[in-house]
């Protein structure tokens, strides 16, 4: 009897979760046009590696030949920073880091308009701990690349399902 109640509880919870639209994070339903994807990017692009890994995790097949596949052409990725606050001595205490990726989609020879993804993060700088802050900034930039790849993937799926 106890096992029956446990099973019914699990079934009820599973039904409630699927009924409300719950999905695991980064669980994408790729449109047919994204089953095979090719990524073009400037030489030595760290973002290209992150994007290809994200596409693999989403279930897309990466195609290096670019035949009969969607091409995501990364035109540029930039990292800018803007001063948010200054310390009493006039040194920069906090930055806003802005990571921007410019890209376009090429589907069956047809080029889409240029699109962009922007990710913002705040970064507190302290010249007394320069080495630690440099490492923190590197980790932050890598996280921003990951987030930009997620956003690019979501935007591409939305664009192709319109």
Coordinates of N, CA and C in Angstrom, one line a residue, residues 15-139:
X15 N 3.4 14.8 -13.4 CA 2.4 15.4 -14.3 C 2.2 16.9 -14.0
X16 N 2.3 17.3 -12.8 CA 2.2 18.7 -12.4 C 3.4 19.5 -13.0
X17 N 4.6 19.0 -13.0 CA 5.7 19.7 -13.5 C 5.7 19.8 -15.0
X18 N 5.3 18.7 -15.7 CA 5.2 18.8 -17.2 C 4.0 19.6 -17.6
X19 N 3.0 19.6 -16.8 CA 1.8 20.4 -17.2 C 2.0 21.9 -17.1
X20 N 2.9 22.3 -16.2 CA 3.1 23.8 -16.0 C 4.2 24.3 -17.0
X21 N 4.8 23.4 -17.8 CA 5.8 23.8 -18.8 C 7.2 23.8 -18.2
X22 N 7.4 23.1 -17.1 CA 8.8 23.0 -16.5 C 9.7 22.3 -17.5
X23 N 10.9 22.8 -17.7 CA 12.0 22.2 -18.5 C 13.3 22.4 -17.7
X24 N 14.2 21.4 -17.9 CA 15.5 21.6 -17.4 C 16.2 22.7 -18.1
X25 N 17.1 23.4 -17.4 CA 17.8 24.5 -18.0 C 18.6 24.1 -19.2
X26 N 18.6 24.9 -20.2 CA 19.3 24.6 -21.4 C 18.9 23.4 -22.2
X27 N 17.6 23.0 -22.0 CA 17.0 21.9 -22.7 C 16.3 22.5 -23.9
X28 N 16.9 22.5 -25.0 CA 16.3 23.1 -26.2 C 15.7 22.2 -27.1
X29 N 14.6 22.6 -27.8 CA 13.9 21.9 -28.8 C 14.4 22.6 -30.1
X30 N 15.4 21.9 -30.7 CA 16.0 22.5 -31.9 C 15.1 22.4 -33.1
X31 N 14.9 23.5 -33.9 CA 14.1 23.3 -35.1 C 14.9 22.5 -36.2
X32 N 14.2 22.0 -37.2 CA 14.9 21.1 -38.2 C 16.1 21.8 -38.8
X33 N 16.0 23.1 -39.0 CA 17.1 23.8 -39.7 C 18.4 23.8 -38.9
X34 N 18.2 23.6 -37.5 CA 19.4 23.6 -36.7 C 20.0 22.2 -36.3
X35 N 19.5 21.2 -37.0 CA 20.0 19.9 -36.7 C 21.5 19.7 -37.1
X36 N 21.8 20.4 -38.2 CA 23.2 20.5 -38.7 C 23.6 21.9 -38.7
X37 N 24.7 22.3 -38.0 CA 25.1 23.7 -37.9 C 26.6 23.8 -38.2
X38 N 27.0 24.9 -38.8 CA 28.4 25.2 -39.0 C 28.7 26.6 -38.4
X39 N 29.8 26.7 -37.7 CA 30.1 28.0 -37.1 C 31.4 28.6 -37.8
X40 N 31.3 29.8 -38.2 CA 32.4 30.5 -38.8 C 32.7 31.7 -37.8
X41 N 34.0 31.9 -37.6 CA 34.4 32.9 -36.6 C 35.8 33.4 -37.0
X42 N 36.2 34.6 -36.5 CA 37.6 35.0 -36.7 C 38.5 34.0 -36.2
X43 N 39.7 34.0 -36.7 CA 40.8 33.0 -36.2 C 41.0 33.2 -34.7
X44 N 41.3 32.1 -34.1 CA 41.6 32.0 -32.6 C 40.5 32.6 -31.7
X45 N 39.2 32.5 -32.2 CA 38.1 32.9 -31.4 C 37.8 32.0 -30.3
X46 N 37.9 32.5 -29.1 CA 37.5 31.7 -27.9 C 36.0 31.5 -27.8
X47 N 35.2 32.5 -28.3 CA 33.8 32.4 -28.3 C 33.3 31.2 -29.3
X48 N 34.0 31.0 -30.4 CA 33.6 29.9 -31.3 C 33.7 28.6 -30.5
X49 N 34.7 28.3 -29.7 CA 34.8 27.1 -29.0 C 33.6 26.9 -28.0
X50 N 33.3 28.0 -27.3 CA 32.2 28.0 -26.4 C 30.9 27.7 -27.1
X51 N 30.7 28.4 -28.2 CA 29.4 28.3 -29.0 C 29.3 26.8 -29.5
X52 N 30.4 26.3 -30.0 CA 30.3 24.9 -30.6 C 30.0 23.9 -29.5
X53 N 30.6 24.1 -28.3 CA 30.3 23.2 -27.2 C 28.8 23.3 -26.8
X54 N 28.3 24.6 -26.7 CA 26.9 24.8 -26.4 C 26.0 24.1 -27.4
X55 N 26.3 24.2 -28.7 CA 25.5 23.6 -29.8 C 25.5 22.1 -29.6
X56 N 26.7 21.5 -29.3 CA 26.8 20.1 -29.1 C 25.9 19.6 -28.0
X57 N 25.9 20.4 -26.9 CA 25.1 20.0 -25.7 C 23.6 20.1 -26.0
X58 N 23.3 21.0 -27.0 CA 21.9 21.2 -27.4 C 21.4 20.1 -28.3
X59 N 22.4 19.3 -28.9 CA 22.0 18.2 -29.8 C 22.2 18.5 -31.2
X60 N 22.8 19.6 -31.6 CA 23.1 19.9 -33.0 C 24.3 19.2 -33.4
X61 N 24.3 18.8 -34.7 CA 25.5 18.2 -35.3 C 26.3 19.3 -35.9
X62 N 27.6 19.3 -35.6 CA 28.5 20.4 -36.2 C 29.0 19.8 -37.5
X63 N 28.9 20.7 -38.5 CA 29.3 20.3 -39.9 C 30.4 21.3 -40.3
X64 N 31.6 20.8 -40.6 CA 32.7 21.7 -41.0 C 32.6 21.9 -42.5
X65 N 31.9 21.2 -43.3 CA 31.8 21.3 -44.7 C 30.9 22.4 -45.1
X66 N 29.9 22.8 -44.3 CA 29.0 23.9 -44.5 C 28.1 23.6 -45.7
X67 N 27.8 22.4 -46.0 CA 26.9 22.0 -47.0 C 25.6 21.6 -46.4
X68 N 24.5 22.3 -46.9 CA 23.1 22.0 -46.5 C 23.0 22.2 -45.0
X69 N 23.7 23.1 -44.4 CA 23.6 23.3 -43.0 C 23.4 24.8 -42.7
X70 N 22.9 25.1 -41.5 CA 22.8 26.5 -41.1 C 24.2 26.9 -40.7
X71 N 24.6 28.1 -41.1 CA 25.9 28.7 -40.8 C 25.6 29.8 -39.8
X72 N 26.3 29.8 -38.7 CA 26.3 30.9 -37.8 C 27.6 31.6 -37.9
X73 N 27.6 32.8 -38.5 CA 28.9 33.5 -38.8 C 29.0 34.5 -37.7
X74 N 30.0 34.3 -36.8 CA 30.4 35.3 -35.8 C 31.2 36.3 -36.4
X75 N 30.7 37.5 -36.5 CA 31.4 38.6 -37.2 C 32.5 39.2 -36.2
X76 N 32.1 39.4 -35.0 CA 33.1 40.0 -34.0 C 32.6 39.8 -32.6
X77 N 33.4 39.7 -31.7 CA 33.1 39.7 -30.3 C 34.0 40.7 -29.5
X78 N 33.4 41.5 -28.7 CA 34.2 42.6 -28.1 C 33.9 42.6 -26.6
X79 N 34.9 43.0 -25.8 CA 34.7 43.2 -24.4 C 35.1 44.7 -24.1
X80 N 34.1 45.4 -23.6 CA 34.3 46.8 -23.2 C 34.0 46.9 -21.7
X81 N 34.5 48.0 -21.2 CA 34.2 48.3 -19.8 C 33.9 49.7 -19.6
X82 N 33.0 50.0 -18.7 CA 32.6 51.4 -18.4 C 32.7 51.6 -16.9
X83 N 33.2 52.7 -16.5 CA 33.5 53.1 -15.1 C 32.1 53.3 -14.4
X84 N 31.9 52.6 -13.3 CA 30.7 52.8 -12.6 C 30.9 53.7 -11.3
X85 N 32.0 53.5 -10.7 CA 32.3 54.3 -9.5 C 33.8 54.5 -9.3
X86 N 34.1 55.5 -8.5 CA 35.5 55.9 -8.2 C 35.7 55.8 -6.7
X87 N 36.9 55.5 -6.3 CA 37.2 55.5 -4.9 C 37.5 56.9 -4.4
X88 N 37.7 57.1 -3.1 CA 38.0 58.4 -2.6 C 39.3 59.0 -3.2
X89 N 40.2 58.1 -3.5 CA 41.5 58.6 -4.1 C 41.4 58.9 -5.6
X90 N 40.3 58.6 -6.2 CA 40.1 58.9 -7.6 C 40.4 57.7 -8.5
X91 N 40.7 56.6 -8.0 CA 40.9 55.4 -8.8 C 39.6 54.7 -9.0
X92 N 39.5 54.0 -10.1 CA 38.3 53.3 -10.5 C 38.1 52.1 -9.5
X93 N 36.9 52.1 -8.9 CA 36.6 51.1 -7.9 C 35.7 50.0 -8.5
X94 N 34.9 50.4 -9.5 CA 33.9 49.4 -10.0 C 33.7 49.7 -11.5
X95 N 33.7 48.6 -12.3 CA 33.5 48.7 -13.7 C 32.2 47.9 -14.1
X96 N 31.6 48.3 -15.2 CA 30.6 47.5 -15.8 C 31.3 46.9 -17.0
X97 N 31.3 45.6 -17.1 CA 31.9 44.9 -18.3 C 30.8 44.5 -19.2
X98 N 31.0 44.8 -20.5 CA 30.0 44.6 -21.6 C 30.6 43.7 -22.6
X99 N 30.1 42.5 -22.7 CA 30.6 41.5 -23.8 C 29.5 41.5 -24.9
X100 N 29.9 41.8 -26.1 CA 29.0 41.9 -27.2 C 29.5 40.9 -28.3
X101 N 28.5 40.2 -28.9 CA 28.8 39.3 -30.0 C 27.9 39.7 -31.2
X102 N 28.6 40.0 -32.3 CA 27.9 40.4 -33.5 C 27.9 39.1 -34.4
X103 N 26.7 38.8 -34.9 CA 26.7 37.6 -35.8 C 25.6 37.7 -36.8
X104 N 25.6 36.8 -37.8 CA 24.5 36.7 -38.7 C 24.3 35.2 -39.1
X105 N 23.2 34.9 -39.5 CA 22.8 33.5 -39.9 C 22.8 33.4 -41.4
X106 N 23.3 32.3 -41.9 CA 23.2 32.0 -43.4 C 22.5 30.7 -43.5
X107 N 21.3 30.7 -44.1 CA 20.5 29.5 -44.3 C 20.2 29.4 -45.7
X108 N 20.7 28.3 -46.3 CA 20.5 28.0 -47.8 C 20.9 29.2 -48.6
X109 N 22.1 29.8 -48.3 CA 22.6 30.9 -49.1 C 22.0 32.2 -48.8
X110 N 21.0 32.3 -48.0 CA 20.3 33.5 -47.6 C 20.9 34.1 -46.3
X111 N 21.4 35.3 -46.4 CA 22.0 35.9 -45.2 C 21.0 36.7 -44.4
X112 N 20.9 36.5 -43.1 CA 20.0 37.3 -42.3 C 20.7 38.6 -41.9
X113 N 19.9 39.5 -41.4 CA 20.4 40.8 -40.9 C 21.4 40.6 -39.8
X114 N 22.4 41.5 -39.6 CA 23.3 41.3 -38.5 C 22.6 41.4 -37.2
X115 N 22.9 40.5 -36.3 CA 22.3 40.5 -34.9 C 23.4 40.6 -33.9
X116 N 22.9 40.8 -32.7 CA 23.9 40.9 -31.6 C 23.4 40.4 -30.3
X117 N 24.3 40.0 -29.4 CA 24.0 39.5 -28.1 C 24.9 40.3 -27.2
X118 N 24.3 40.9 -26.1 CA 25.1 41.6 -25.1 C 24.9 41.0 -23.7
X119 N 26.0 40.9 -23.0 CA 26.0 40.4 -21.6 C 26.7 41.4 -20.7
X120 N 26.1 41.8 -19.6 CA 26.6 42.8 -18.7 C 27.0 42.2 -17.4
X121 N 28.1 42.6 -16.8 CA 28.5 42.2 -15.4 C 29.2 43.3 -14.8
X122 N 29.0 43.4 -13.5 CA 29.7 44.4 -12.7 C 31.0 43.8 -12.1
X123 N 32.1 44.5 -12.0 CA 33.4 44.0 -11.6 C 34.0 45.1 -10.7
X124 N 34.3 44.7 -9.5 CA 34.9 45.6 -8.5 C 36.4 45.4 -8.6
X125 N 37.1 46.5 -8.8 CA 38.6 46.5 -9.0 C 39.2 46.9 -7.7
X126 N 40.4 46.3 -7.3 CA 41.1 46.7 -6.2 C 42.6 46.6 -6.5
X127 N 43.3 47.7 -6.8 CA 44.7 47.6 -7.2 C 45.6 46.9 -6.1
X128 N 45.2 46.8 -4.9 CA 46.0 46.1 -3.9 C 46.0 44.6 -4.0
X129 N 45.0 44.1 -4.8 CA 45.0 42.6 -5.1 C 44.9 42.4 -6.6
X130 N 45.9 43.0 -7.3 CA 45.9 42.9 -8.7 C 45.9 41.5 -9.3
X131 N 46.7 40.6 -8.8 CA 46.8 39.3 -9.3 C 45.4 38.5 -9.1
X132 N 44.9 38.6 -7.9 CA 43.6 37.9 -7.7 C 42.5 38.5 -8.5
X133 N 42.5 39.8 -8.7 CA 41.4 40.5 -9.5 C 41.6 40.2 -10.9
X134 N 42.8 40.0 -11.4 CA 43.0 39.6 -12.8 C 42.4 38.2 -13.0
X135 N 42.6 37.3 -12.1 CA 42.0 35.9 -12.2 C 40.5 36.0 -12.2
X136 N 40.0 36.8 -11.3 CA 38.6 36.9 -11.1 C 37.9 37.5 -12.4
X137 N 38.6 38.4 -13.1 CA 38.1 39.0 -14.3 C 38.1 38.0 -15.4
X138 N 39.2 37.1 -15.5 CA 39.2 36.0 -16.5 C 38.1 35.1 -16.3
X139 N 37.8 34.7 -15.1 CA 36.6 33.8 -14.8 C 35.3 34.5 -15.2

